[in-house]
Coordinates of C-alpha atoms and ligand atoms in Angstrom, one line a residue:
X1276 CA 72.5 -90.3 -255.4
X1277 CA 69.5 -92.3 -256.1
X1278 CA 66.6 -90.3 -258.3
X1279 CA 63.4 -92.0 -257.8
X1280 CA 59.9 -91.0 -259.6
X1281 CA 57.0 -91.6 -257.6
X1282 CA 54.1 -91.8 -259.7
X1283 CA 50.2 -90.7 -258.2
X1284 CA 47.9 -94.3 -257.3
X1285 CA 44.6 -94.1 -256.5
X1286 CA 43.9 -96.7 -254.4
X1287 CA 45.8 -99.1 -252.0
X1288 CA 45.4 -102.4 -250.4
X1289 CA 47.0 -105.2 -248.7
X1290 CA 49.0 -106.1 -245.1
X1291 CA 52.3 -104.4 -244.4
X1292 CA 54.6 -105.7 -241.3
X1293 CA 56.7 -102.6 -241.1
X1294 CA 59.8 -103.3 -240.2
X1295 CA 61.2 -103.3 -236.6
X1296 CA 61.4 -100.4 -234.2
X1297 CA 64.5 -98.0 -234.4
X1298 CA 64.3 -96.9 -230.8
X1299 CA 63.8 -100.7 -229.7
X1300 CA 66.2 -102.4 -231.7
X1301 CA 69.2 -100.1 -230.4
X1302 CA 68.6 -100.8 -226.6
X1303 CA 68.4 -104.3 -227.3
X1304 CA 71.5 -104.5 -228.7
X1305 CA 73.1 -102.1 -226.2
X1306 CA 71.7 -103.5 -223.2
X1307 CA 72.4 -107.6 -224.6
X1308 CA 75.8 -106.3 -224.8
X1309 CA 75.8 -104.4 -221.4
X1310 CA 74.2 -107.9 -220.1
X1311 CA 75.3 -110.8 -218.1
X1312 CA 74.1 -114.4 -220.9
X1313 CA 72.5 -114.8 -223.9
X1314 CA 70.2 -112.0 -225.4
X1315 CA 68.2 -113.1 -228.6
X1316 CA 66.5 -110.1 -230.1
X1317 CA 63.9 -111.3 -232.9
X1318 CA 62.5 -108.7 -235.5
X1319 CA 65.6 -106.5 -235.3
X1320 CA 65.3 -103.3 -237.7
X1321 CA 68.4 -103.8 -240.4
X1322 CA 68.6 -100.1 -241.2
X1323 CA 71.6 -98.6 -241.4
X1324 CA 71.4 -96.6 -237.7
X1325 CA 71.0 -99.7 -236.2
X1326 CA 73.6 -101.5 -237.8
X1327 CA 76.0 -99.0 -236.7
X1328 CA 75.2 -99.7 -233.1
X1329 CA 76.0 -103.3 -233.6
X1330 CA 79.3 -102.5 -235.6
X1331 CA 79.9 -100.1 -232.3
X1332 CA 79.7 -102.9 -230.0
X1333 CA 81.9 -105.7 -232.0
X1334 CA 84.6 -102.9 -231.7
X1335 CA 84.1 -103.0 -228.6
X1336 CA 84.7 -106.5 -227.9
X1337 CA 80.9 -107.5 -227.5
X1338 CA 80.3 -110.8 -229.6
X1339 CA 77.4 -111.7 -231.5
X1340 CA 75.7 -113.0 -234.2
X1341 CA 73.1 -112.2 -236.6
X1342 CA 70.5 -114.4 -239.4
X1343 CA 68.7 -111.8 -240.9
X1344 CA 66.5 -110.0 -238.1
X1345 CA 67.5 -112.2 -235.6
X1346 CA 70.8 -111.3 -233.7
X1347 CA 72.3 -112.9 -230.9
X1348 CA 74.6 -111.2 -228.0
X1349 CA 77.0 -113.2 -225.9
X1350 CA 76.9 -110.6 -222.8
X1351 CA 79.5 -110.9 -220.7
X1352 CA 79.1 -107.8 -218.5
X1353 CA 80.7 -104.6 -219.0
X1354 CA 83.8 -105.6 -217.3
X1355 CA 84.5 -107.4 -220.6
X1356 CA 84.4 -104.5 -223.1
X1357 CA 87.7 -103.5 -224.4
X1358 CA 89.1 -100.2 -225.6
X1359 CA 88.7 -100.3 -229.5
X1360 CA 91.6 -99.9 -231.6
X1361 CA 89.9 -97.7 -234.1
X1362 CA 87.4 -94.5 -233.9
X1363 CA 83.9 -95.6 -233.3
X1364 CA 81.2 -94.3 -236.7
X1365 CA 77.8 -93.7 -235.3
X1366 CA 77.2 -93.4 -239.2
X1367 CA 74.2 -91.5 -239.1
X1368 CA 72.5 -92.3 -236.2
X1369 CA 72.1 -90.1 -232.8
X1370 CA 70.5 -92.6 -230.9
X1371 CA 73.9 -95.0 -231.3
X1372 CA 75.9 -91.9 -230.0
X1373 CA 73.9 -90.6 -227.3
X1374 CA 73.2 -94.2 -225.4
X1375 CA 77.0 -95.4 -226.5
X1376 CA 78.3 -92.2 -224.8
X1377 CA 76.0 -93.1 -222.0
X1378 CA 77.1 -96.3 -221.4
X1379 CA 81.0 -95.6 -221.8
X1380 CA 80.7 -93.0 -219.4
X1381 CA 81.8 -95.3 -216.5
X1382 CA 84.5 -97.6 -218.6
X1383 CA 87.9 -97.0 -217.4
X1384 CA 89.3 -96.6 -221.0
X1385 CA 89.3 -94.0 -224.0
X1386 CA 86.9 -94.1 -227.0
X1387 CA 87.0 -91.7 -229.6
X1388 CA 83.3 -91.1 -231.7
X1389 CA 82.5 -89.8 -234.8
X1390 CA 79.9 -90.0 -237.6
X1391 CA 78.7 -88.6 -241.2
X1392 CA 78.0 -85.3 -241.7
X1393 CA 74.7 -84.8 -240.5
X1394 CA 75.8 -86.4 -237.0
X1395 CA 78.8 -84.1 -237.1
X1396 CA 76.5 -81.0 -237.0
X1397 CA 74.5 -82.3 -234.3
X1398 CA 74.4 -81.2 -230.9
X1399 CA 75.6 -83.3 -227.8
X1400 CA 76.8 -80.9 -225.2
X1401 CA 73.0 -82.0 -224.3
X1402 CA 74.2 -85.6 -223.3
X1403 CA 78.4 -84.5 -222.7
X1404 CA 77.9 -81.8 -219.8
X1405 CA 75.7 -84.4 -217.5
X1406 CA 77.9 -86.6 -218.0
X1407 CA 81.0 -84.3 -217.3
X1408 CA 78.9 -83.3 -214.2
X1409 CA 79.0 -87.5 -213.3
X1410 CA 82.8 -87.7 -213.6
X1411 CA 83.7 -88.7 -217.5
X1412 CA 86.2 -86.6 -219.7
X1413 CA 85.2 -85.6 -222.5
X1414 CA 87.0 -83.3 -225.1
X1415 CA 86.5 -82.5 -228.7
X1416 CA 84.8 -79.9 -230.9
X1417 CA 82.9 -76.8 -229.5
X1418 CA 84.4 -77.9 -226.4
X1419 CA 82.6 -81.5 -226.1
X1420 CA 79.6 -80.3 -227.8
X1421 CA 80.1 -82.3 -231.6
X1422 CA 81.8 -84.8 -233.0
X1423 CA 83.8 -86.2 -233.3
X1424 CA 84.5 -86.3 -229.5
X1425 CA 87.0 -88.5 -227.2
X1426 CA 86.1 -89.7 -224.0
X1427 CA 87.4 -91.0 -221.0
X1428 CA 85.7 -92.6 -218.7
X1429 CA 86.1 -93.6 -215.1
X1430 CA 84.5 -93.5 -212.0
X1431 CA 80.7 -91.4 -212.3
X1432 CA 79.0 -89.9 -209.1
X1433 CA 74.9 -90.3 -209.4
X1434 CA 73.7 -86.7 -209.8
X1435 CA 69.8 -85.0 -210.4
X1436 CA 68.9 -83.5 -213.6
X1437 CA 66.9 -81.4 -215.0
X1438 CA 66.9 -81.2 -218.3
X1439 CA 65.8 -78.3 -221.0
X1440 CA 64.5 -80.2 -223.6
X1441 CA 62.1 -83.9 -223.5
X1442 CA 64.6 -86.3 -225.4
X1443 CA 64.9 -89.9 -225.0
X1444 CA 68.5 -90.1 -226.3
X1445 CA 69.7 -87.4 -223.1
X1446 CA 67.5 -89.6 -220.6
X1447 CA 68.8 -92.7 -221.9
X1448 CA 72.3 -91.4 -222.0
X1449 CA 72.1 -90.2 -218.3
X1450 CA 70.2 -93.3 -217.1
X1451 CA 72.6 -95.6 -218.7
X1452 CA 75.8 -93.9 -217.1
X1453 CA 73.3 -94.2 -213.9
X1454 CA 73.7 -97.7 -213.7
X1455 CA 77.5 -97.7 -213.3
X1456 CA 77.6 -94.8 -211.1
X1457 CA 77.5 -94.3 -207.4
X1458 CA 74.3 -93.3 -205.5
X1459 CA 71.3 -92.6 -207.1
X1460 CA 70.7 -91.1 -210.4
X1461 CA 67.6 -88.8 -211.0
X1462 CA 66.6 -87.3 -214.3
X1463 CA 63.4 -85.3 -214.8
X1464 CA 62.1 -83.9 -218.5
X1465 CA 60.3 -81.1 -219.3
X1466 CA 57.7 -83.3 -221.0
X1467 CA 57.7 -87.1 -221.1
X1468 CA 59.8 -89.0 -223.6
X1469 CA 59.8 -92.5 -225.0
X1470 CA 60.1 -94.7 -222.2
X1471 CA 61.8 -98.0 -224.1
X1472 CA 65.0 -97.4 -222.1
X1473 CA 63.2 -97.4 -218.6
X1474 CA 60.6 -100.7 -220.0
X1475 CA 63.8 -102.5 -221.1
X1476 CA 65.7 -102.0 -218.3
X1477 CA 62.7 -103.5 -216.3
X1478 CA 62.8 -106.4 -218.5
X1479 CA 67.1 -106.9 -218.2
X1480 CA 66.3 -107.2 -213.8
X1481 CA 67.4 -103.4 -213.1
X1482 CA 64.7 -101.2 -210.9
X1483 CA 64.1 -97.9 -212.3
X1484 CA 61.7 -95.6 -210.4
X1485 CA 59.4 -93.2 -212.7
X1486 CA 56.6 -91.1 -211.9
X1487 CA 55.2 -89.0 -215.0
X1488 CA 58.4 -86.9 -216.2
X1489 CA 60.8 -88.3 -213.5
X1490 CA 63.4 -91.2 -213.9
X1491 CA 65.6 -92.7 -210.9
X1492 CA 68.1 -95.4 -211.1
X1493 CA 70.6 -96.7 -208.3
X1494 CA 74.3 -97.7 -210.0
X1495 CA 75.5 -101.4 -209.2
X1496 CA 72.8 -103.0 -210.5
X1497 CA 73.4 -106.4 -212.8
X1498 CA 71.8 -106.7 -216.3
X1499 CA 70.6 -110.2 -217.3
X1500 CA 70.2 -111.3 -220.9
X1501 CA 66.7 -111.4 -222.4
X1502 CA 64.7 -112.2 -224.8
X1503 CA 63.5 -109.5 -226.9
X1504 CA 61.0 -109.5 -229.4
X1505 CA 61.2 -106.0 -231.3
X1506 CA 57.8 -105.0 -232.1
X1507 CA 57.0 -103.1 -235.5
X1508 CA 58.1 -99.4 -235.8
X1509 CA 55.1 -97.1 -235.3
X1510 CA 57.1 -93.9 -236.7
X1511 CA 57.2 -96.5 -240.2
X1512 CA 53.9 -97.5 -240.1
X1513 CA 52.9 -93.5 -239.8
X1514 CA 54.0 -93.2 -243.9
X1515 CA 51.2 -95.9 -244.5
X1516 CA 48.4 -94.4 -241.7
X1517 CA 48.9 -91.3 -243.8
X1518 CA 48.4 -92.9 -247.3
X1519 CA 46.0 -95.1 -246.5
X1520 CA 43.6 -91.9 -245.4
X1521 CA 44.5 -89.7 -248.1
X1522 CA 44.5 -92.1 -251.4
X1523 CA 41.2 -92.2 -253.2
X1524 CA 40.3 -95.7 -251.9
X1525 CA 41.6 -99.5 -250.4
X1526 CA 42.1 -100.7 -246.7
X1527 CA 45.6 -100.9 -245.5
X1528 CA 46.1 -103.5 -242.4
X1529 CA 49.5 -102.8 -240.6
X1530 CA 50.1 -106.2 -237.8
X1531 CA 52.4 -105.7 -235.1
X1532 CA 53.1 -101.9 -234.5
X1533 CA 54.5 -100.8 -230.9
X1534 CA 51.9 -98.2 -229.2
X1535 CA 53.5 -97.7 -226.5
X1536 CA 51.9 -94.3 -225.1
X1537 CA 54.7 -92.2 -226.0
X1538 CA 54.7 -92.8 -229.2
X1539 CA 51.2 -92.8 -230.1
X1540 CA 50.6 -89.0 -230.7
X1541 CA 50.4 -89.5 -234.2
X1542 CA 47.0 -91.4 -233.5
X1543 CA 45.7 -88.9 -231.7
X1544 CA 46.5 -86.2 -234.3
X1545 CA 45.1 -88.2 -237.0
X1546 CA 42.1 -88.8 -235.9
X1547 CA 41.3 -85.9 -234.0
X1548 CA 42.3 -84.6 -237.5
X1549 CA 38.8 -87.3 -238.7
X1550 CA 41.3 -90.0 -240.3
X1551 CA 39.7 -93.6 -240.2
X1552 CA 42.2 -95.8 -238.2
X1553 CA 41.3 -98.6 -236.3
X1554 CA 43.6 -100.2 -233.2
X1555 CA 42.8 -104.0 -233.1
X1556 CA 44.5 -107.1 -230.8
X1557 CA 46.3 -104.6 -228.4
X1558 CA 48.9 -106.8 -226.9
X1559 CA 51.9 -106.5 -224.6
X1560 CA 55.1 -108.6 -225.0
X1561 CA 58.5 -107.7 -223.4
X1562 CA 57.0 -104.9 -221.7
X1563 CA 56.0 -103.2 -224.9
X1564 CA 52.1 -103.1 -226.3
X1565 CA 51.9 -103.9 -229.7
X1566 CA 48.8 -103.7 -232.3
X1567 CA 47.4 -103.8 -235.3
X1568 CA 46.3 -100.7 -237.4
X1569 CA 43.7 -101.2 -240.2
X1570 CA 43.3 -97.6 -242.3
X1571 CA 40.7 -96.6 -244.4
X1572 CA 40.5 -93.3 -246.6
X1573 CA 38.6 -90.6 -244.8
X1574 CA 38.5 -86.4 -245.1
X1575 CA 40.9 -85.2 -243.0
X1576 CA 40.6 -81.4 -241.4
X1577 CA 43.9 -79.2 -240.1
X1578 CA 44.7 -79.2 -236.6
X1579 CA 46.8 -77.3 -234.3
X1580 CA 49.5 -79.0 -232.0
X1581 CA 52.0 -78.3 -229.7
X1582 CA 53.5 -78.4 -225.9
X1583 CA 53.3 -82.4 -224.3
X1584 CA 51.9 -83.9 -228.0
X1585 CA 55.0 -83.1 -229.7
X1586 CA 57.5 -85.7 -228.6
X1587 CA 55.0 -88.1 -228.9
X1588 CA 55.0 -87.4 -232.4
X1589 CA 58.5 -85.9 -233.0
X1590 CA 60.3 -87.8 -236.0
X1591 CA 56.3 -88.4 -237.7
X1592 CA 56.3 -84.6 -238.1
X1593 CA 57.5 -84.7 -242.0
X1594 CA 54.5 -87.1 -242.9
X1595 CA 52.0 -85.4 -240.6
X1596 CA 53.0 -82.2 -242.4
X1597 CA 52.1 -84.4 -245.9
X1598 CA 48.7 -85.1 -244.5
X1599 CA 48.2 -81.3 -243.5
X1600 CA 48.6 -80.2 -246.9
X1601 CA 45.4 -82.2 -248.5
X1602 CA 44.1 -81.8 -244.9
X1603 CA 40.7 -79.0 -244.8
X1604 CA 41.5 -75.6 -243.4
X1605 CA 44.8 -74.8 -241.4
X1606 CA 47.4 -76.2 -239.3
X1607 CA 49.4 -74.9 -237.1
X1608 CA 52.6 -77.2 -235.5
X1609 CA 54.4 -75.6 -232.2
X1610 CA 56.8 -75.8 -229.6
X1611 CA 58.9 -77.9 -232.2
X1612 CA 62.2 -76.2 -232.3
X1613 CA 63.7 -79.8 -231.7
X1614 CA 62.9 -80.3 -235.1
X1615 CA 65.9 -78.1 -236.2
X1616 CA 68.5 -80.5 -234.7
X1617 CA 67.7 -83.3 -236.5
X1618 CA 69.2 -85.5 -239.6
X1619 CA 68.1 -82.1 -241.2
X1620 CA 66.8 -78.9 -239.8
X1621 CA 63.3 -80.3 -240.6
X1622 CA 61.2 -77.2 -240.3
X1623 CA 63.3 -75.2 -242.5
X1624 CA 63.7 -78.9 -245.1
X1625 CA 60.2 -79.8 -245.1
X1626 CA 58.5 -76.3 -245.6
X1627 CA 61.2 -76.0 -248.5
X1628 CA 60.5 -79.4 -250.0
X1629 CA 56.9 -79.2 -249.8
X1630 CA 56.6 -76.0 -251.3
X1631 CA 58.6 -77.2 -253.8
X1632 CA 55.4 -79.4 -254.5
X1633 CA 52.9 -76.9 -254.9
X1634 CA 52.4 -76.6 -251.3
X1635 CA 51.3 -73.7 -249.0
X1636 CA 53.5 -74.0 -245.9
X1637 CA 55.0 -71.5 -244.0
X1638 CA 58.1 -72.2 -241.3
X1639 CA 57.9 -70.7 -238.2
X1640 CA 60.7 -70.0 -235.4
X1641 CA 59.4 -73.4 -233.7
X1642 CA 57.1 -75.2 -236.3
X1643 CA 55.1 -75.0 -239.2
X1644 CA 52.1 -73.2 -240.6
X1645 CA 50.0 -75.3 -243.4
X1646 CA 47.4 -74.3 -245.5
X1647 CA 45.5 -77.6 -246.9
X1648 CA 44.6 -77.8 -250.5
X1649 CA 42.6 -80.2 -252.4
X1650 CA 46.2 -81.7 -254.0
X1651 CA 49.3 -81.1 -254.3
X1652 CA 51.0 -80.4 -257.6
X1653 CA 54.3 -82.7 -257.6
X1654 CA 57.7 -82.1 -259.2
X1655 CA 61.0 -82.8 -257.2
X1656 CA 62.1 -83.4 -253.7
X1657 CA 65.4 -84.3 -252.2
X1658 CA 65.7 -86.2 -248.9
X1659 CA 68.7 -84.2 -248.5
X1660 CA 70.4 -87.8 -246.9
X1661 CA 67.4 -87.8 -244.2
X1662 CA 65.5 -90.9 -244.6
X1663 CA 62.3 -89.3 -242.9
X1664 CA 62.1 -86.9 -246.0
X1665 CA 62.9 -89.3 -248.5
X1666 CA 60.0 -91.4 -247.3
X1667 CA 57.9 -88.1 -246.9
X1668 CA 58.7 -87.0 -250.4
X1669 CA 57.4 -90.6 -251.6
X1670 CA 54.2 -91.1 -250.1
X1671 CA 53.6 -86.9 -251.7
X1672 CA 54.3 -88.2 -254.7
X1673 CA 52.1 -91.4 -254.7
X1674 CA 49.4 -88.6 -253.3
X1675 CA 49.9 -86.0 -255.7
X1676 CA 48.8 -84.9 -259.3
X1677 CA 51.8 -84.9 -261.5
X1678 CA 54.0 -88.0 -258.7
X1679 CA 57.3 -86.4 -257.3
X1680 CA 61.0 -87.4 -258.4
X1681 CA 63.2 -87.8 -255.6
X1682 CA 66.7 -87.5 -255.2
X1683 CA 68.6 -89.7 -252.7
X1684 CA 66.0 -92.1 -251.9
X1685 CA 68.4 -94.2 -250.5
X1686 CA 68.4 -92.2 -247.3
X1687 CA 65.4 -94.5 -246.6
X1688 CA 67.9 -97.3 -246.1
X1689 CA 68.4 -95.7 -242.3
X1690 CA 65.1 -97.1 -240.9
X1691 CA 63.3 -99.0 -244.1
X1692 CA 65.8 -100.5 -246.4
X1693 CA 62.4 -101.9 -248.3
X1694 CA 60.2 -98.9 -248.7
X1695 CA 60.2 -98.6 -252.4
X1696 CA 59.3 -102.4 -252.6
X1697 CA 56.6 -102.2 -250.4
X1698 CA 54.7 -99.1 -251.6
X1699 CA 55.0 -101.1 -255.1
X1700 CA 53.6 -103.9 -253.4
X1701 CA 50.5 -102.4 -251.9
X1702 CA 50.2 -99.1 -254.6
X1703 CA 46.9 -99.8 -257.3
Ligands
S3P1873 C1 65.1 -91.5 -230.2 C2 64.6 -90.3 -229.6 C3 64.1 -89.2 -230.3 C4 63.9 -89.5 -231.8 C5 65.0 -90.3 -232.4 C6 65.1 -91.6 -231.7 C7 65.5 -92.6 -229.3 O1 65.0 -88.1 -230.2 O2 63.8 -88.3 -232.5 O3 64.6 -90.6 -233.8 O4 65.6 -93.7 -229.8 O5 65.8 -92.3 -228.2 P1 65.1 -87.3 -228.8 O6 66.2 -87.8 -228.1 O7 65.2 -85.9 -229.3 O8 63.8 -87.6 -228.1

């Protein structure tokens, strides 16, 4: 239980690579392992979530290798996985046990999956009745709906899907099962997701059809190893967008983010909210557009959001709600119930933590109500084990009057083991 003070800067400057994308770095190693040859995947993200999807697949029999970000996968199909002799830990992390329940759907053998507390309390009867609906058996808590959860795989029928809520993780789950089952698969969201799987699956030789919110995939198909070259995490780099326009002065250059166009709404909401970020050398490798972000202070004003915006923005809502409270005026988050199922209910956590610091936030059924203020007071913050507030909680303190002690800073660890270096690094 790491206790942290944060003390207030008042200026910035320097070049930050943030580290590699969460999202991205799972699916490559899922998909090497699902894959037929040698996947190399450069600029892999060490946290913690996506080192549990790599433990997931050496129990699993998949073999490979890692030198610091790099990691190789020897795929040798999914024919070659093996039942593991041991429960599989997901740790923390709901993208490893959304796609890995995806992808055992259709393996003839029995898994059983579990994970830490927070995961335990999380819903997955989401990603567990579609796939019941293709054919797997699955049984555990809350009849199939948390962990820890056994399934049984087997042969899967493609089905269409409709789901109730725009998550990647539940069409990535269903897609993945897609591949090994018969007939077409067809999943359409009420509002467009990250689209990594689909890009990926592209770039591994499978065809998947899409068209706005819909996603179709045909089962048989044969994943080749790839390259992969994991571009920086934009949901990261959003921490340092959000300090570098509210410190007092300094230029913050941020090289190789992904913005790819679903995750890209916290650009849009900071600077239709007047912040001062630049997009330079827009590139695409491996089918996913990368960039660099310069930031410069500017006076920020509230804004209201809500409906398509907010899963383009989901897991940057903690920081965004940082920036609204020395934001001018009001604003006003929506349609984000989602939030609640998280690492932590994050309406309820961050309108708690930030009022903690002197702020004037309100929660409501599905979002947050912010009044901006010309600073916020400091004092103490937990992350509460979520590494999005931990990170929150730090960049309020660096922003505030009297800096912010937090507690359990190591949640950070789960997406940016170096965080406190790095804000040491570029703080004046
Ligand atoms: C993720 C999808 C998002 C996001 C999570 C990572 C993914 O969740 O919050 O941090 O990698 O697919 P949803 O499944 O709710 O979209």
């Amino acid at each position: 239980m790491r206790g942290v003070f944060i003390k207030p800067v008042s200026g910035v400057e320097g070049e930050i690579r943030v580290p590699g994308d969460k999202s991205i770095s799972h699916r490559a190693a899922l998909l090497g392992g699902m894959a037929h040859g040698e996947t190399h995947v450069s600029n892999f993200l060490l946290g913690q979530d996506c080192l549990s999807t790599l433990r997931c697949l050496k129990q699993l029999g998949v073999h490979w290798e890692r030198q610091g970000t790099e990691v190789w996968i020897r795929g040798e199909g999914m024919e070659a996985w093996q039942e593991p002799s041991d429960v599989l830990d997901a740790g923390n992390s709901g993208t490893t046990s959304r796609l890995m329940l995806g992808v055992l759907a259709g393996s003839p053998f029995a898994v059983t999956l579990t994970g830490d507390a927070s995961l335990r309390s999380r819903p997955m009867r989401r990603v567990t009745d579609p796939l019941k609906q293709m054919g797997a058996r699955i049984m555990g808590r809350q009849d199939g709906n948390m962990f820890p959860l056994t399934m049984s795989g087997g042969q899967l029928q493609g089905q269409v899907f409709r789901t109730a809520v725009a998550s990647a993780q539940v069409k990535s789950a269903i897609i993945l099962a897609g591949l090994r089952a018969s007939g077409e698969t067809k999943v359409e969201e009420p509002a467009l997701s990250r689209d990594h799987t689909e890009r990926m699956l592209r770039g591994f030789g499978i065809e998947v059809l899409s068209d706005k919110t819909i996603v179709r995939v045909h089962g048989g198909g044969r994943l080749v190893g790839q390259d992969v070259s994991v571009p920086g995490d934009i949901s990261s780099a959003a921490f340092f967008l959000i300090l570098g326009s509210l410190v007092g002065r300094g230029e913050l250059i941020l090289p190789n983010v992904g913005v790819n166009p679903t995750r890209t709404g916290i650009l849009d909401a900071l600077r239709t909210m007047g912040a001062d970020i630049e997009v330079l050398e827009v590139s695409e490798i491996c089918g996913e557009p990368r960039a660099t972000l310069r930031v410069r202070p500017a006076r920020l004003k509230g804004i209201e959001i809500g409906g398509d915006m907010i899963p383009r923005l989901i897991d940057e809502i903690p920081i965004l709600a940082v920036a609204a409270c020395l934001a001018e005026g009001e604003t006003v988050i929506r349609d984000a119930a989602e939030l609640r199922v998280k690492e932590t209910d994050r309406i309820r956590t961050v309108a708690e933590g930030l009022a903690a610091l002197g702020a004037k936030i309100e929660e409501l059924p599905d979002g947050l109500r912010i009044q901006g203020q010309p600073y916020l007071r400091g004092g103490q913050a937990s992350s509460l084990g979520d590494h999005r507030l931990a990170m929150a909680w730090a960049i309020a303190g660096m922003l505030s009057k009297e800096g912010v002690s937090v507690e359990d800073m190591e949640a950070a660890d789960v997406s940016y083991p170096d965080f406190l270096t790095v804000i040491e690094k570029v703080a004046q």
